[in-house]
Short mmCIF file of C-alpha atoms and ligand atoms in Angstrom, two decimals:
data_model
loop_
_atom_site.label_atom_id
_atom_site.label_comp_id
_atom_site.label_asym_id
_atom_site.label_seq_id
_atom_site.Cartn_x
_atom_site.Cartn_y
_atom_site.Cartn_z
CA UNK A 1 -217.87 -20.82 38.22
CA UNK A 2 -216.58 -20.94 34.72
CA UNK A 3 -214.04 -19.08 33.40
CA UNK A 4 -212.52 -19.41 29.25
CA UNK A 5 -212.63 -21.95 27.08
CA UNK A 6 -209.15 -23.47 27.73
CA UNK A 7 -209.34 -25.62 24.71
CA UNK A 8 -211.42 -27.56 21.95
CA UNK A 9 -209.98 -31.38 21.52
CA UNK A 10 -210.45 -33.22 18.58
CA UNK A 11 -209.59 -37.23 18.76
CA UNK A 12 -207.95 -38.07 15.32
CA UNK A 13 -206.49 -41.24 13.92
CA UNK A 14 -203.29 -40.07 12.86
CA UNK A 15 -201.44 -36.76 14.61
CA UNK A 16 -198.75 -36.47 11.78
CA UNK A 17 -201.99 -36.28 9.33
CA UNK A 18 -203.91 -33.71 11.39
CA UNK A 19 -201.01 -31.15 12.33
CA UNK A 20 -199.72 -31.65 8.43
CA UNK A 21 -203.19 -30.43 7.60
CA UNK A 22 -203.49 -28.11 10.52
CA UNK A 23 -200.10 -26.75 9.78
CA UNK A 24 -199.37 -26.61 5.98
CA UNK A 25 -202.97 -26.29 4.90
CA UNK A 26 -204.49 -24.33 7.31
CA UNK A 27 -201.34 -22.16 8.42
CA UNK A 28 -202.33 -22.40 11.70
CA UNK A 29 -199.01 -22.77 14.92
CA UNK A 30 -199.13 -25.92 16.11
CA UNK A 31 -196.67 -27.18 19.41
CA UNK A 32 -194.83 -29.97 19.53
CA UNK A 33 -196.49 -33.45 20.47
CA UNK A 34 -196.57 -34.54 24.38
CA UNK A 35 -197.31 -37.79 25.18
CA UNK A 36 -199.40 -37.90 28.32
CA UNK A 37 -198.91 -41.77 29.34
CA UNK A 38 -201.55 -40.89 31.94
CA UNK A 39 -204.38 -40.27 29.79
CA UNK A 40 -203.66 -42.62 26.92
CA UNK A 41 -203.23 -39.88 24.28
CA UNK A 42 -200.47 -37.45 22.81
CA UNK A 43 -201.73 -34.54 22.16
CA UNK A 44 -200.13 -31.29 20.03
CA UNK A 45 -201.64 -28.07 20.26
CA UNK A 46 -203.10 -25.63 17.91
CA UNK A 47 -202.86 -22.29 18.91
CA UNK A 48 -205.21 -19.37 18.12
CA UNK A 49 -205.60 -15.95 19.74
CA UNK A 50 -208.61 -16.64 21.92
CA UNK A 51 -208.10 -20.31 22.77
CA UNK A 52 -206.69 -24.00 21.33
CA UNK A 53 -207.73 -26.45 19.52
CA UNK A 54 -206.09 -29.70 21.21
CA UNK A 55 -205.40 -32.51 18.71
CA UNK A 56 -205.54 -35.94 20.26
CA UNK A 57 -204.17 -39.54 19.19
CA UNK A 58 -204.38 -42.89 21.08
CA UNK A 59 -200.68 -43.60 22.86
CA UNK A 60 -201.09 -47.08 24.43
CA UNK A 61 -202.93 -50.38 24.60
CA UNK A 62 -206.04 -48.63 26.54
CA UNK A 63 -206.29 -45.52 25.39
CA UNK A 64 -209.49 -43.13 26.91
CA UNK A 65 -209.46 -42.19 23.25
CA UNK A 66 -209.60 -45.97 21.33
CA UNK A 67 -213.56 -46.13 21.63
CA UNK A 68 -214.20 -42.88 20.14
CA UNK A 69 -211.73 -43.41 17.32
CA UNK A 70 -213.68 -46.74 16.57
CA UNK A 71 -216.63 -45.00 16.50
CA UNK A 72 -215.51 -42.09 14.43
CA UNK A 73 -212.77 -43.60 12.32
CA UNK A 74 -212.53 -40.13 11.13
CA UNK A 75 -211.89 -38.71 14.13
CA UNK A 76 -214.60 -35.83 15.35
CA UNK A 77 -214.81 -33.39 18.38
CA UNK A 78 -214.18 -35.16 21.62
CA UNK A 79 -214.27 -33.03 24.19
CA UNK A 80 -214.46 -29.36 25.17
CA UNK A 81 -212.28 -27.78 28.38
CA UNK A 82 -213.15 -24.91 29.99
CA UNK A 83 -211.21 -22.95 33.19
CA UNK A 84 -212.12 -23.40 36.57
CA UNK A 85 -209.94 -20.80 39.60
CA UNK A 86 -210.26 -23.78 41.92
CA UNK A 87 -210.84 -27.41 40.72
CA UNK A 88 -212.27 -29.07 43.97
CA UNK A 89 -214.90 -26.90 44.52
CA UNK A 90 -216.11 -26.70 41.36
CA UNK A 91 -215.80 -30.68 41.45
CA UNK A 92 -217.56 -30.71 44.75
CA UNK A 93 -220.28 -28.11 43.39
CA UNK A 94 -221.10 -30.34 40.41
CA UNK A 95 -221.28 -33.57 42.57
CA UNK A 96 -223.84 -31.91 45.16
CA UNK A 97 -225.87 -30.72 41.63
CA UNK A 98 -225.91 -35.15 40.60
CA UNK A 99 -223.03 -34.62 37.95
CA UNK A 100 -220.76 -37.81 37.52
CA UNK A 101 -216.86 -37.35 37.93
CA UNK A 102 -215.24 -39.59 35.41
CA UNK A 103 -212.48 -41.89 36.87
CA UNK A 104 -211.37 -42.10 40.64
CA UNK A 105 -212.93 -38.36 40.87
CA UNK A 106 -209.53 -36.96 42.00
CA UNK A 107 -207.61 -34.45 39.59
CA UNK A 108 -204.87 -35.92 37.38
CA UNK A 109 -202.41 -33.36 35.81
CA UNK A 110 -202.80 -32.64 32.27
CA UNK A 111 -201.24 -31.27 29.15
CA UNK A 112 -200.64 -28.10 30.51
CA UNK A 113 -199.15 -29.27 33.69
CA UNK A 114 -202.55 -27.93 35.62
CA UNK A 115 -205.00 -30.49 37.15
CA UNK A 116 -208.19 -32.00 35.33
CA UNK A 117 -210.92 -33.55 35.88
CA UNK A 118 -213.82 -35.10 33.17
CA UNK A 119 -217.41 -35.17 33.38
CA UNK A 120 -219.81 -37.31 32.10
CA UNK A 121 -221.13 -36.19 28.89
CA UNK A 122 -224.74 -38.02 29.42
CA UNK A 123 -225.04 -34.45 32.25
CA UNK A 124 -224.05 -32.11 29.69
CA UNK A 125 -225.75 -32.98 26.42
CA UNK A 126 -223.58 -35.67 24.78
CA UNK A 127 -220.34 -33.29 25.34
CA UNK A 128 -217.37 -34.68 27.37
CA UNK A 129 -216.28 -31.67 29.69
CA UNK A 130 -212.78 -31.09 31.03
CA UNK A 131 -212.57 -28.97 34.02
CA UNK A 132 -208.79 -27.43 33.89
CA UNK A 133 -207.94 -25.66 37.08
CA UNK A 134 -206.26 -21.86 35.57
CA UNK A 135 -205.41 -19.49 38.90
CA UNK A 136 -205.91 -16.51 38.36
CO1 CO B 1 -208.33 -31.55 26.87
#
């Protein structure tokens, strides 16, 4: 059912910090921020051969990030994303099998313009999973 890891997010407290480091100390390409109202976050991307490491900051009064950050105040791994060829049966799969859908369960689109969906991380080991539909 799975295909790559799509991504690796990290929630940090401050995105000009982390791409400074990410950027200047690390020499790594990082793209240009995106705010994604919809998820409470803007997120920049850094970009490696065989996948990204998604850096994510609270955008908004309710951010889906602002508990984590006030647990970590350092900021830490948040979630991890991997590639799914069709999003509702893999979504339909993992609901027969007693996984939780976070939110209303539907798809919302994400940073890459592709729909996502989030699972609980109490069914996969303490790890928040994004599910990011990739055709082909
Ligand atoms: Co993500």
């Amino acid at each position: 059912m799975l295909g790559r890891v799509n991504h690796i997010a990290l929630a940090v407290p401050n995105l000009d910090v982390a791409v400074a480091r990410y950027r200047d100390s690390l020499g790594a390409t990082v793209s240009v921020p995106q705010p994604l109202p919809e998820h409470g976050v803007t997120v920049v991307f850094v970009v490696f051969d065989n996948t990204k490491v998604e850096l994510l900051e609270p955008l908004g009064e309710n951010s889906s990030i602002a508990g984590f950050l006030a647990k970590n105040p350092d900021g830490g791994m948040h979630h991890i994303c991997y590639e799914v060829t069709d999003i509702l049966a893999a979504r339909d799969h993992l609901k027969a099998a007693g996984a939780r859908i976070l939110g209303s369960g539907e798809p919302k689109i994400g940073a890459h313009g592709n729909p996502v969906l989030f699972l609980h991380p109490k069914d996969f080991f303490g790890t928040l999973v994004e599910l990011e539909e990739v055709k082909g």
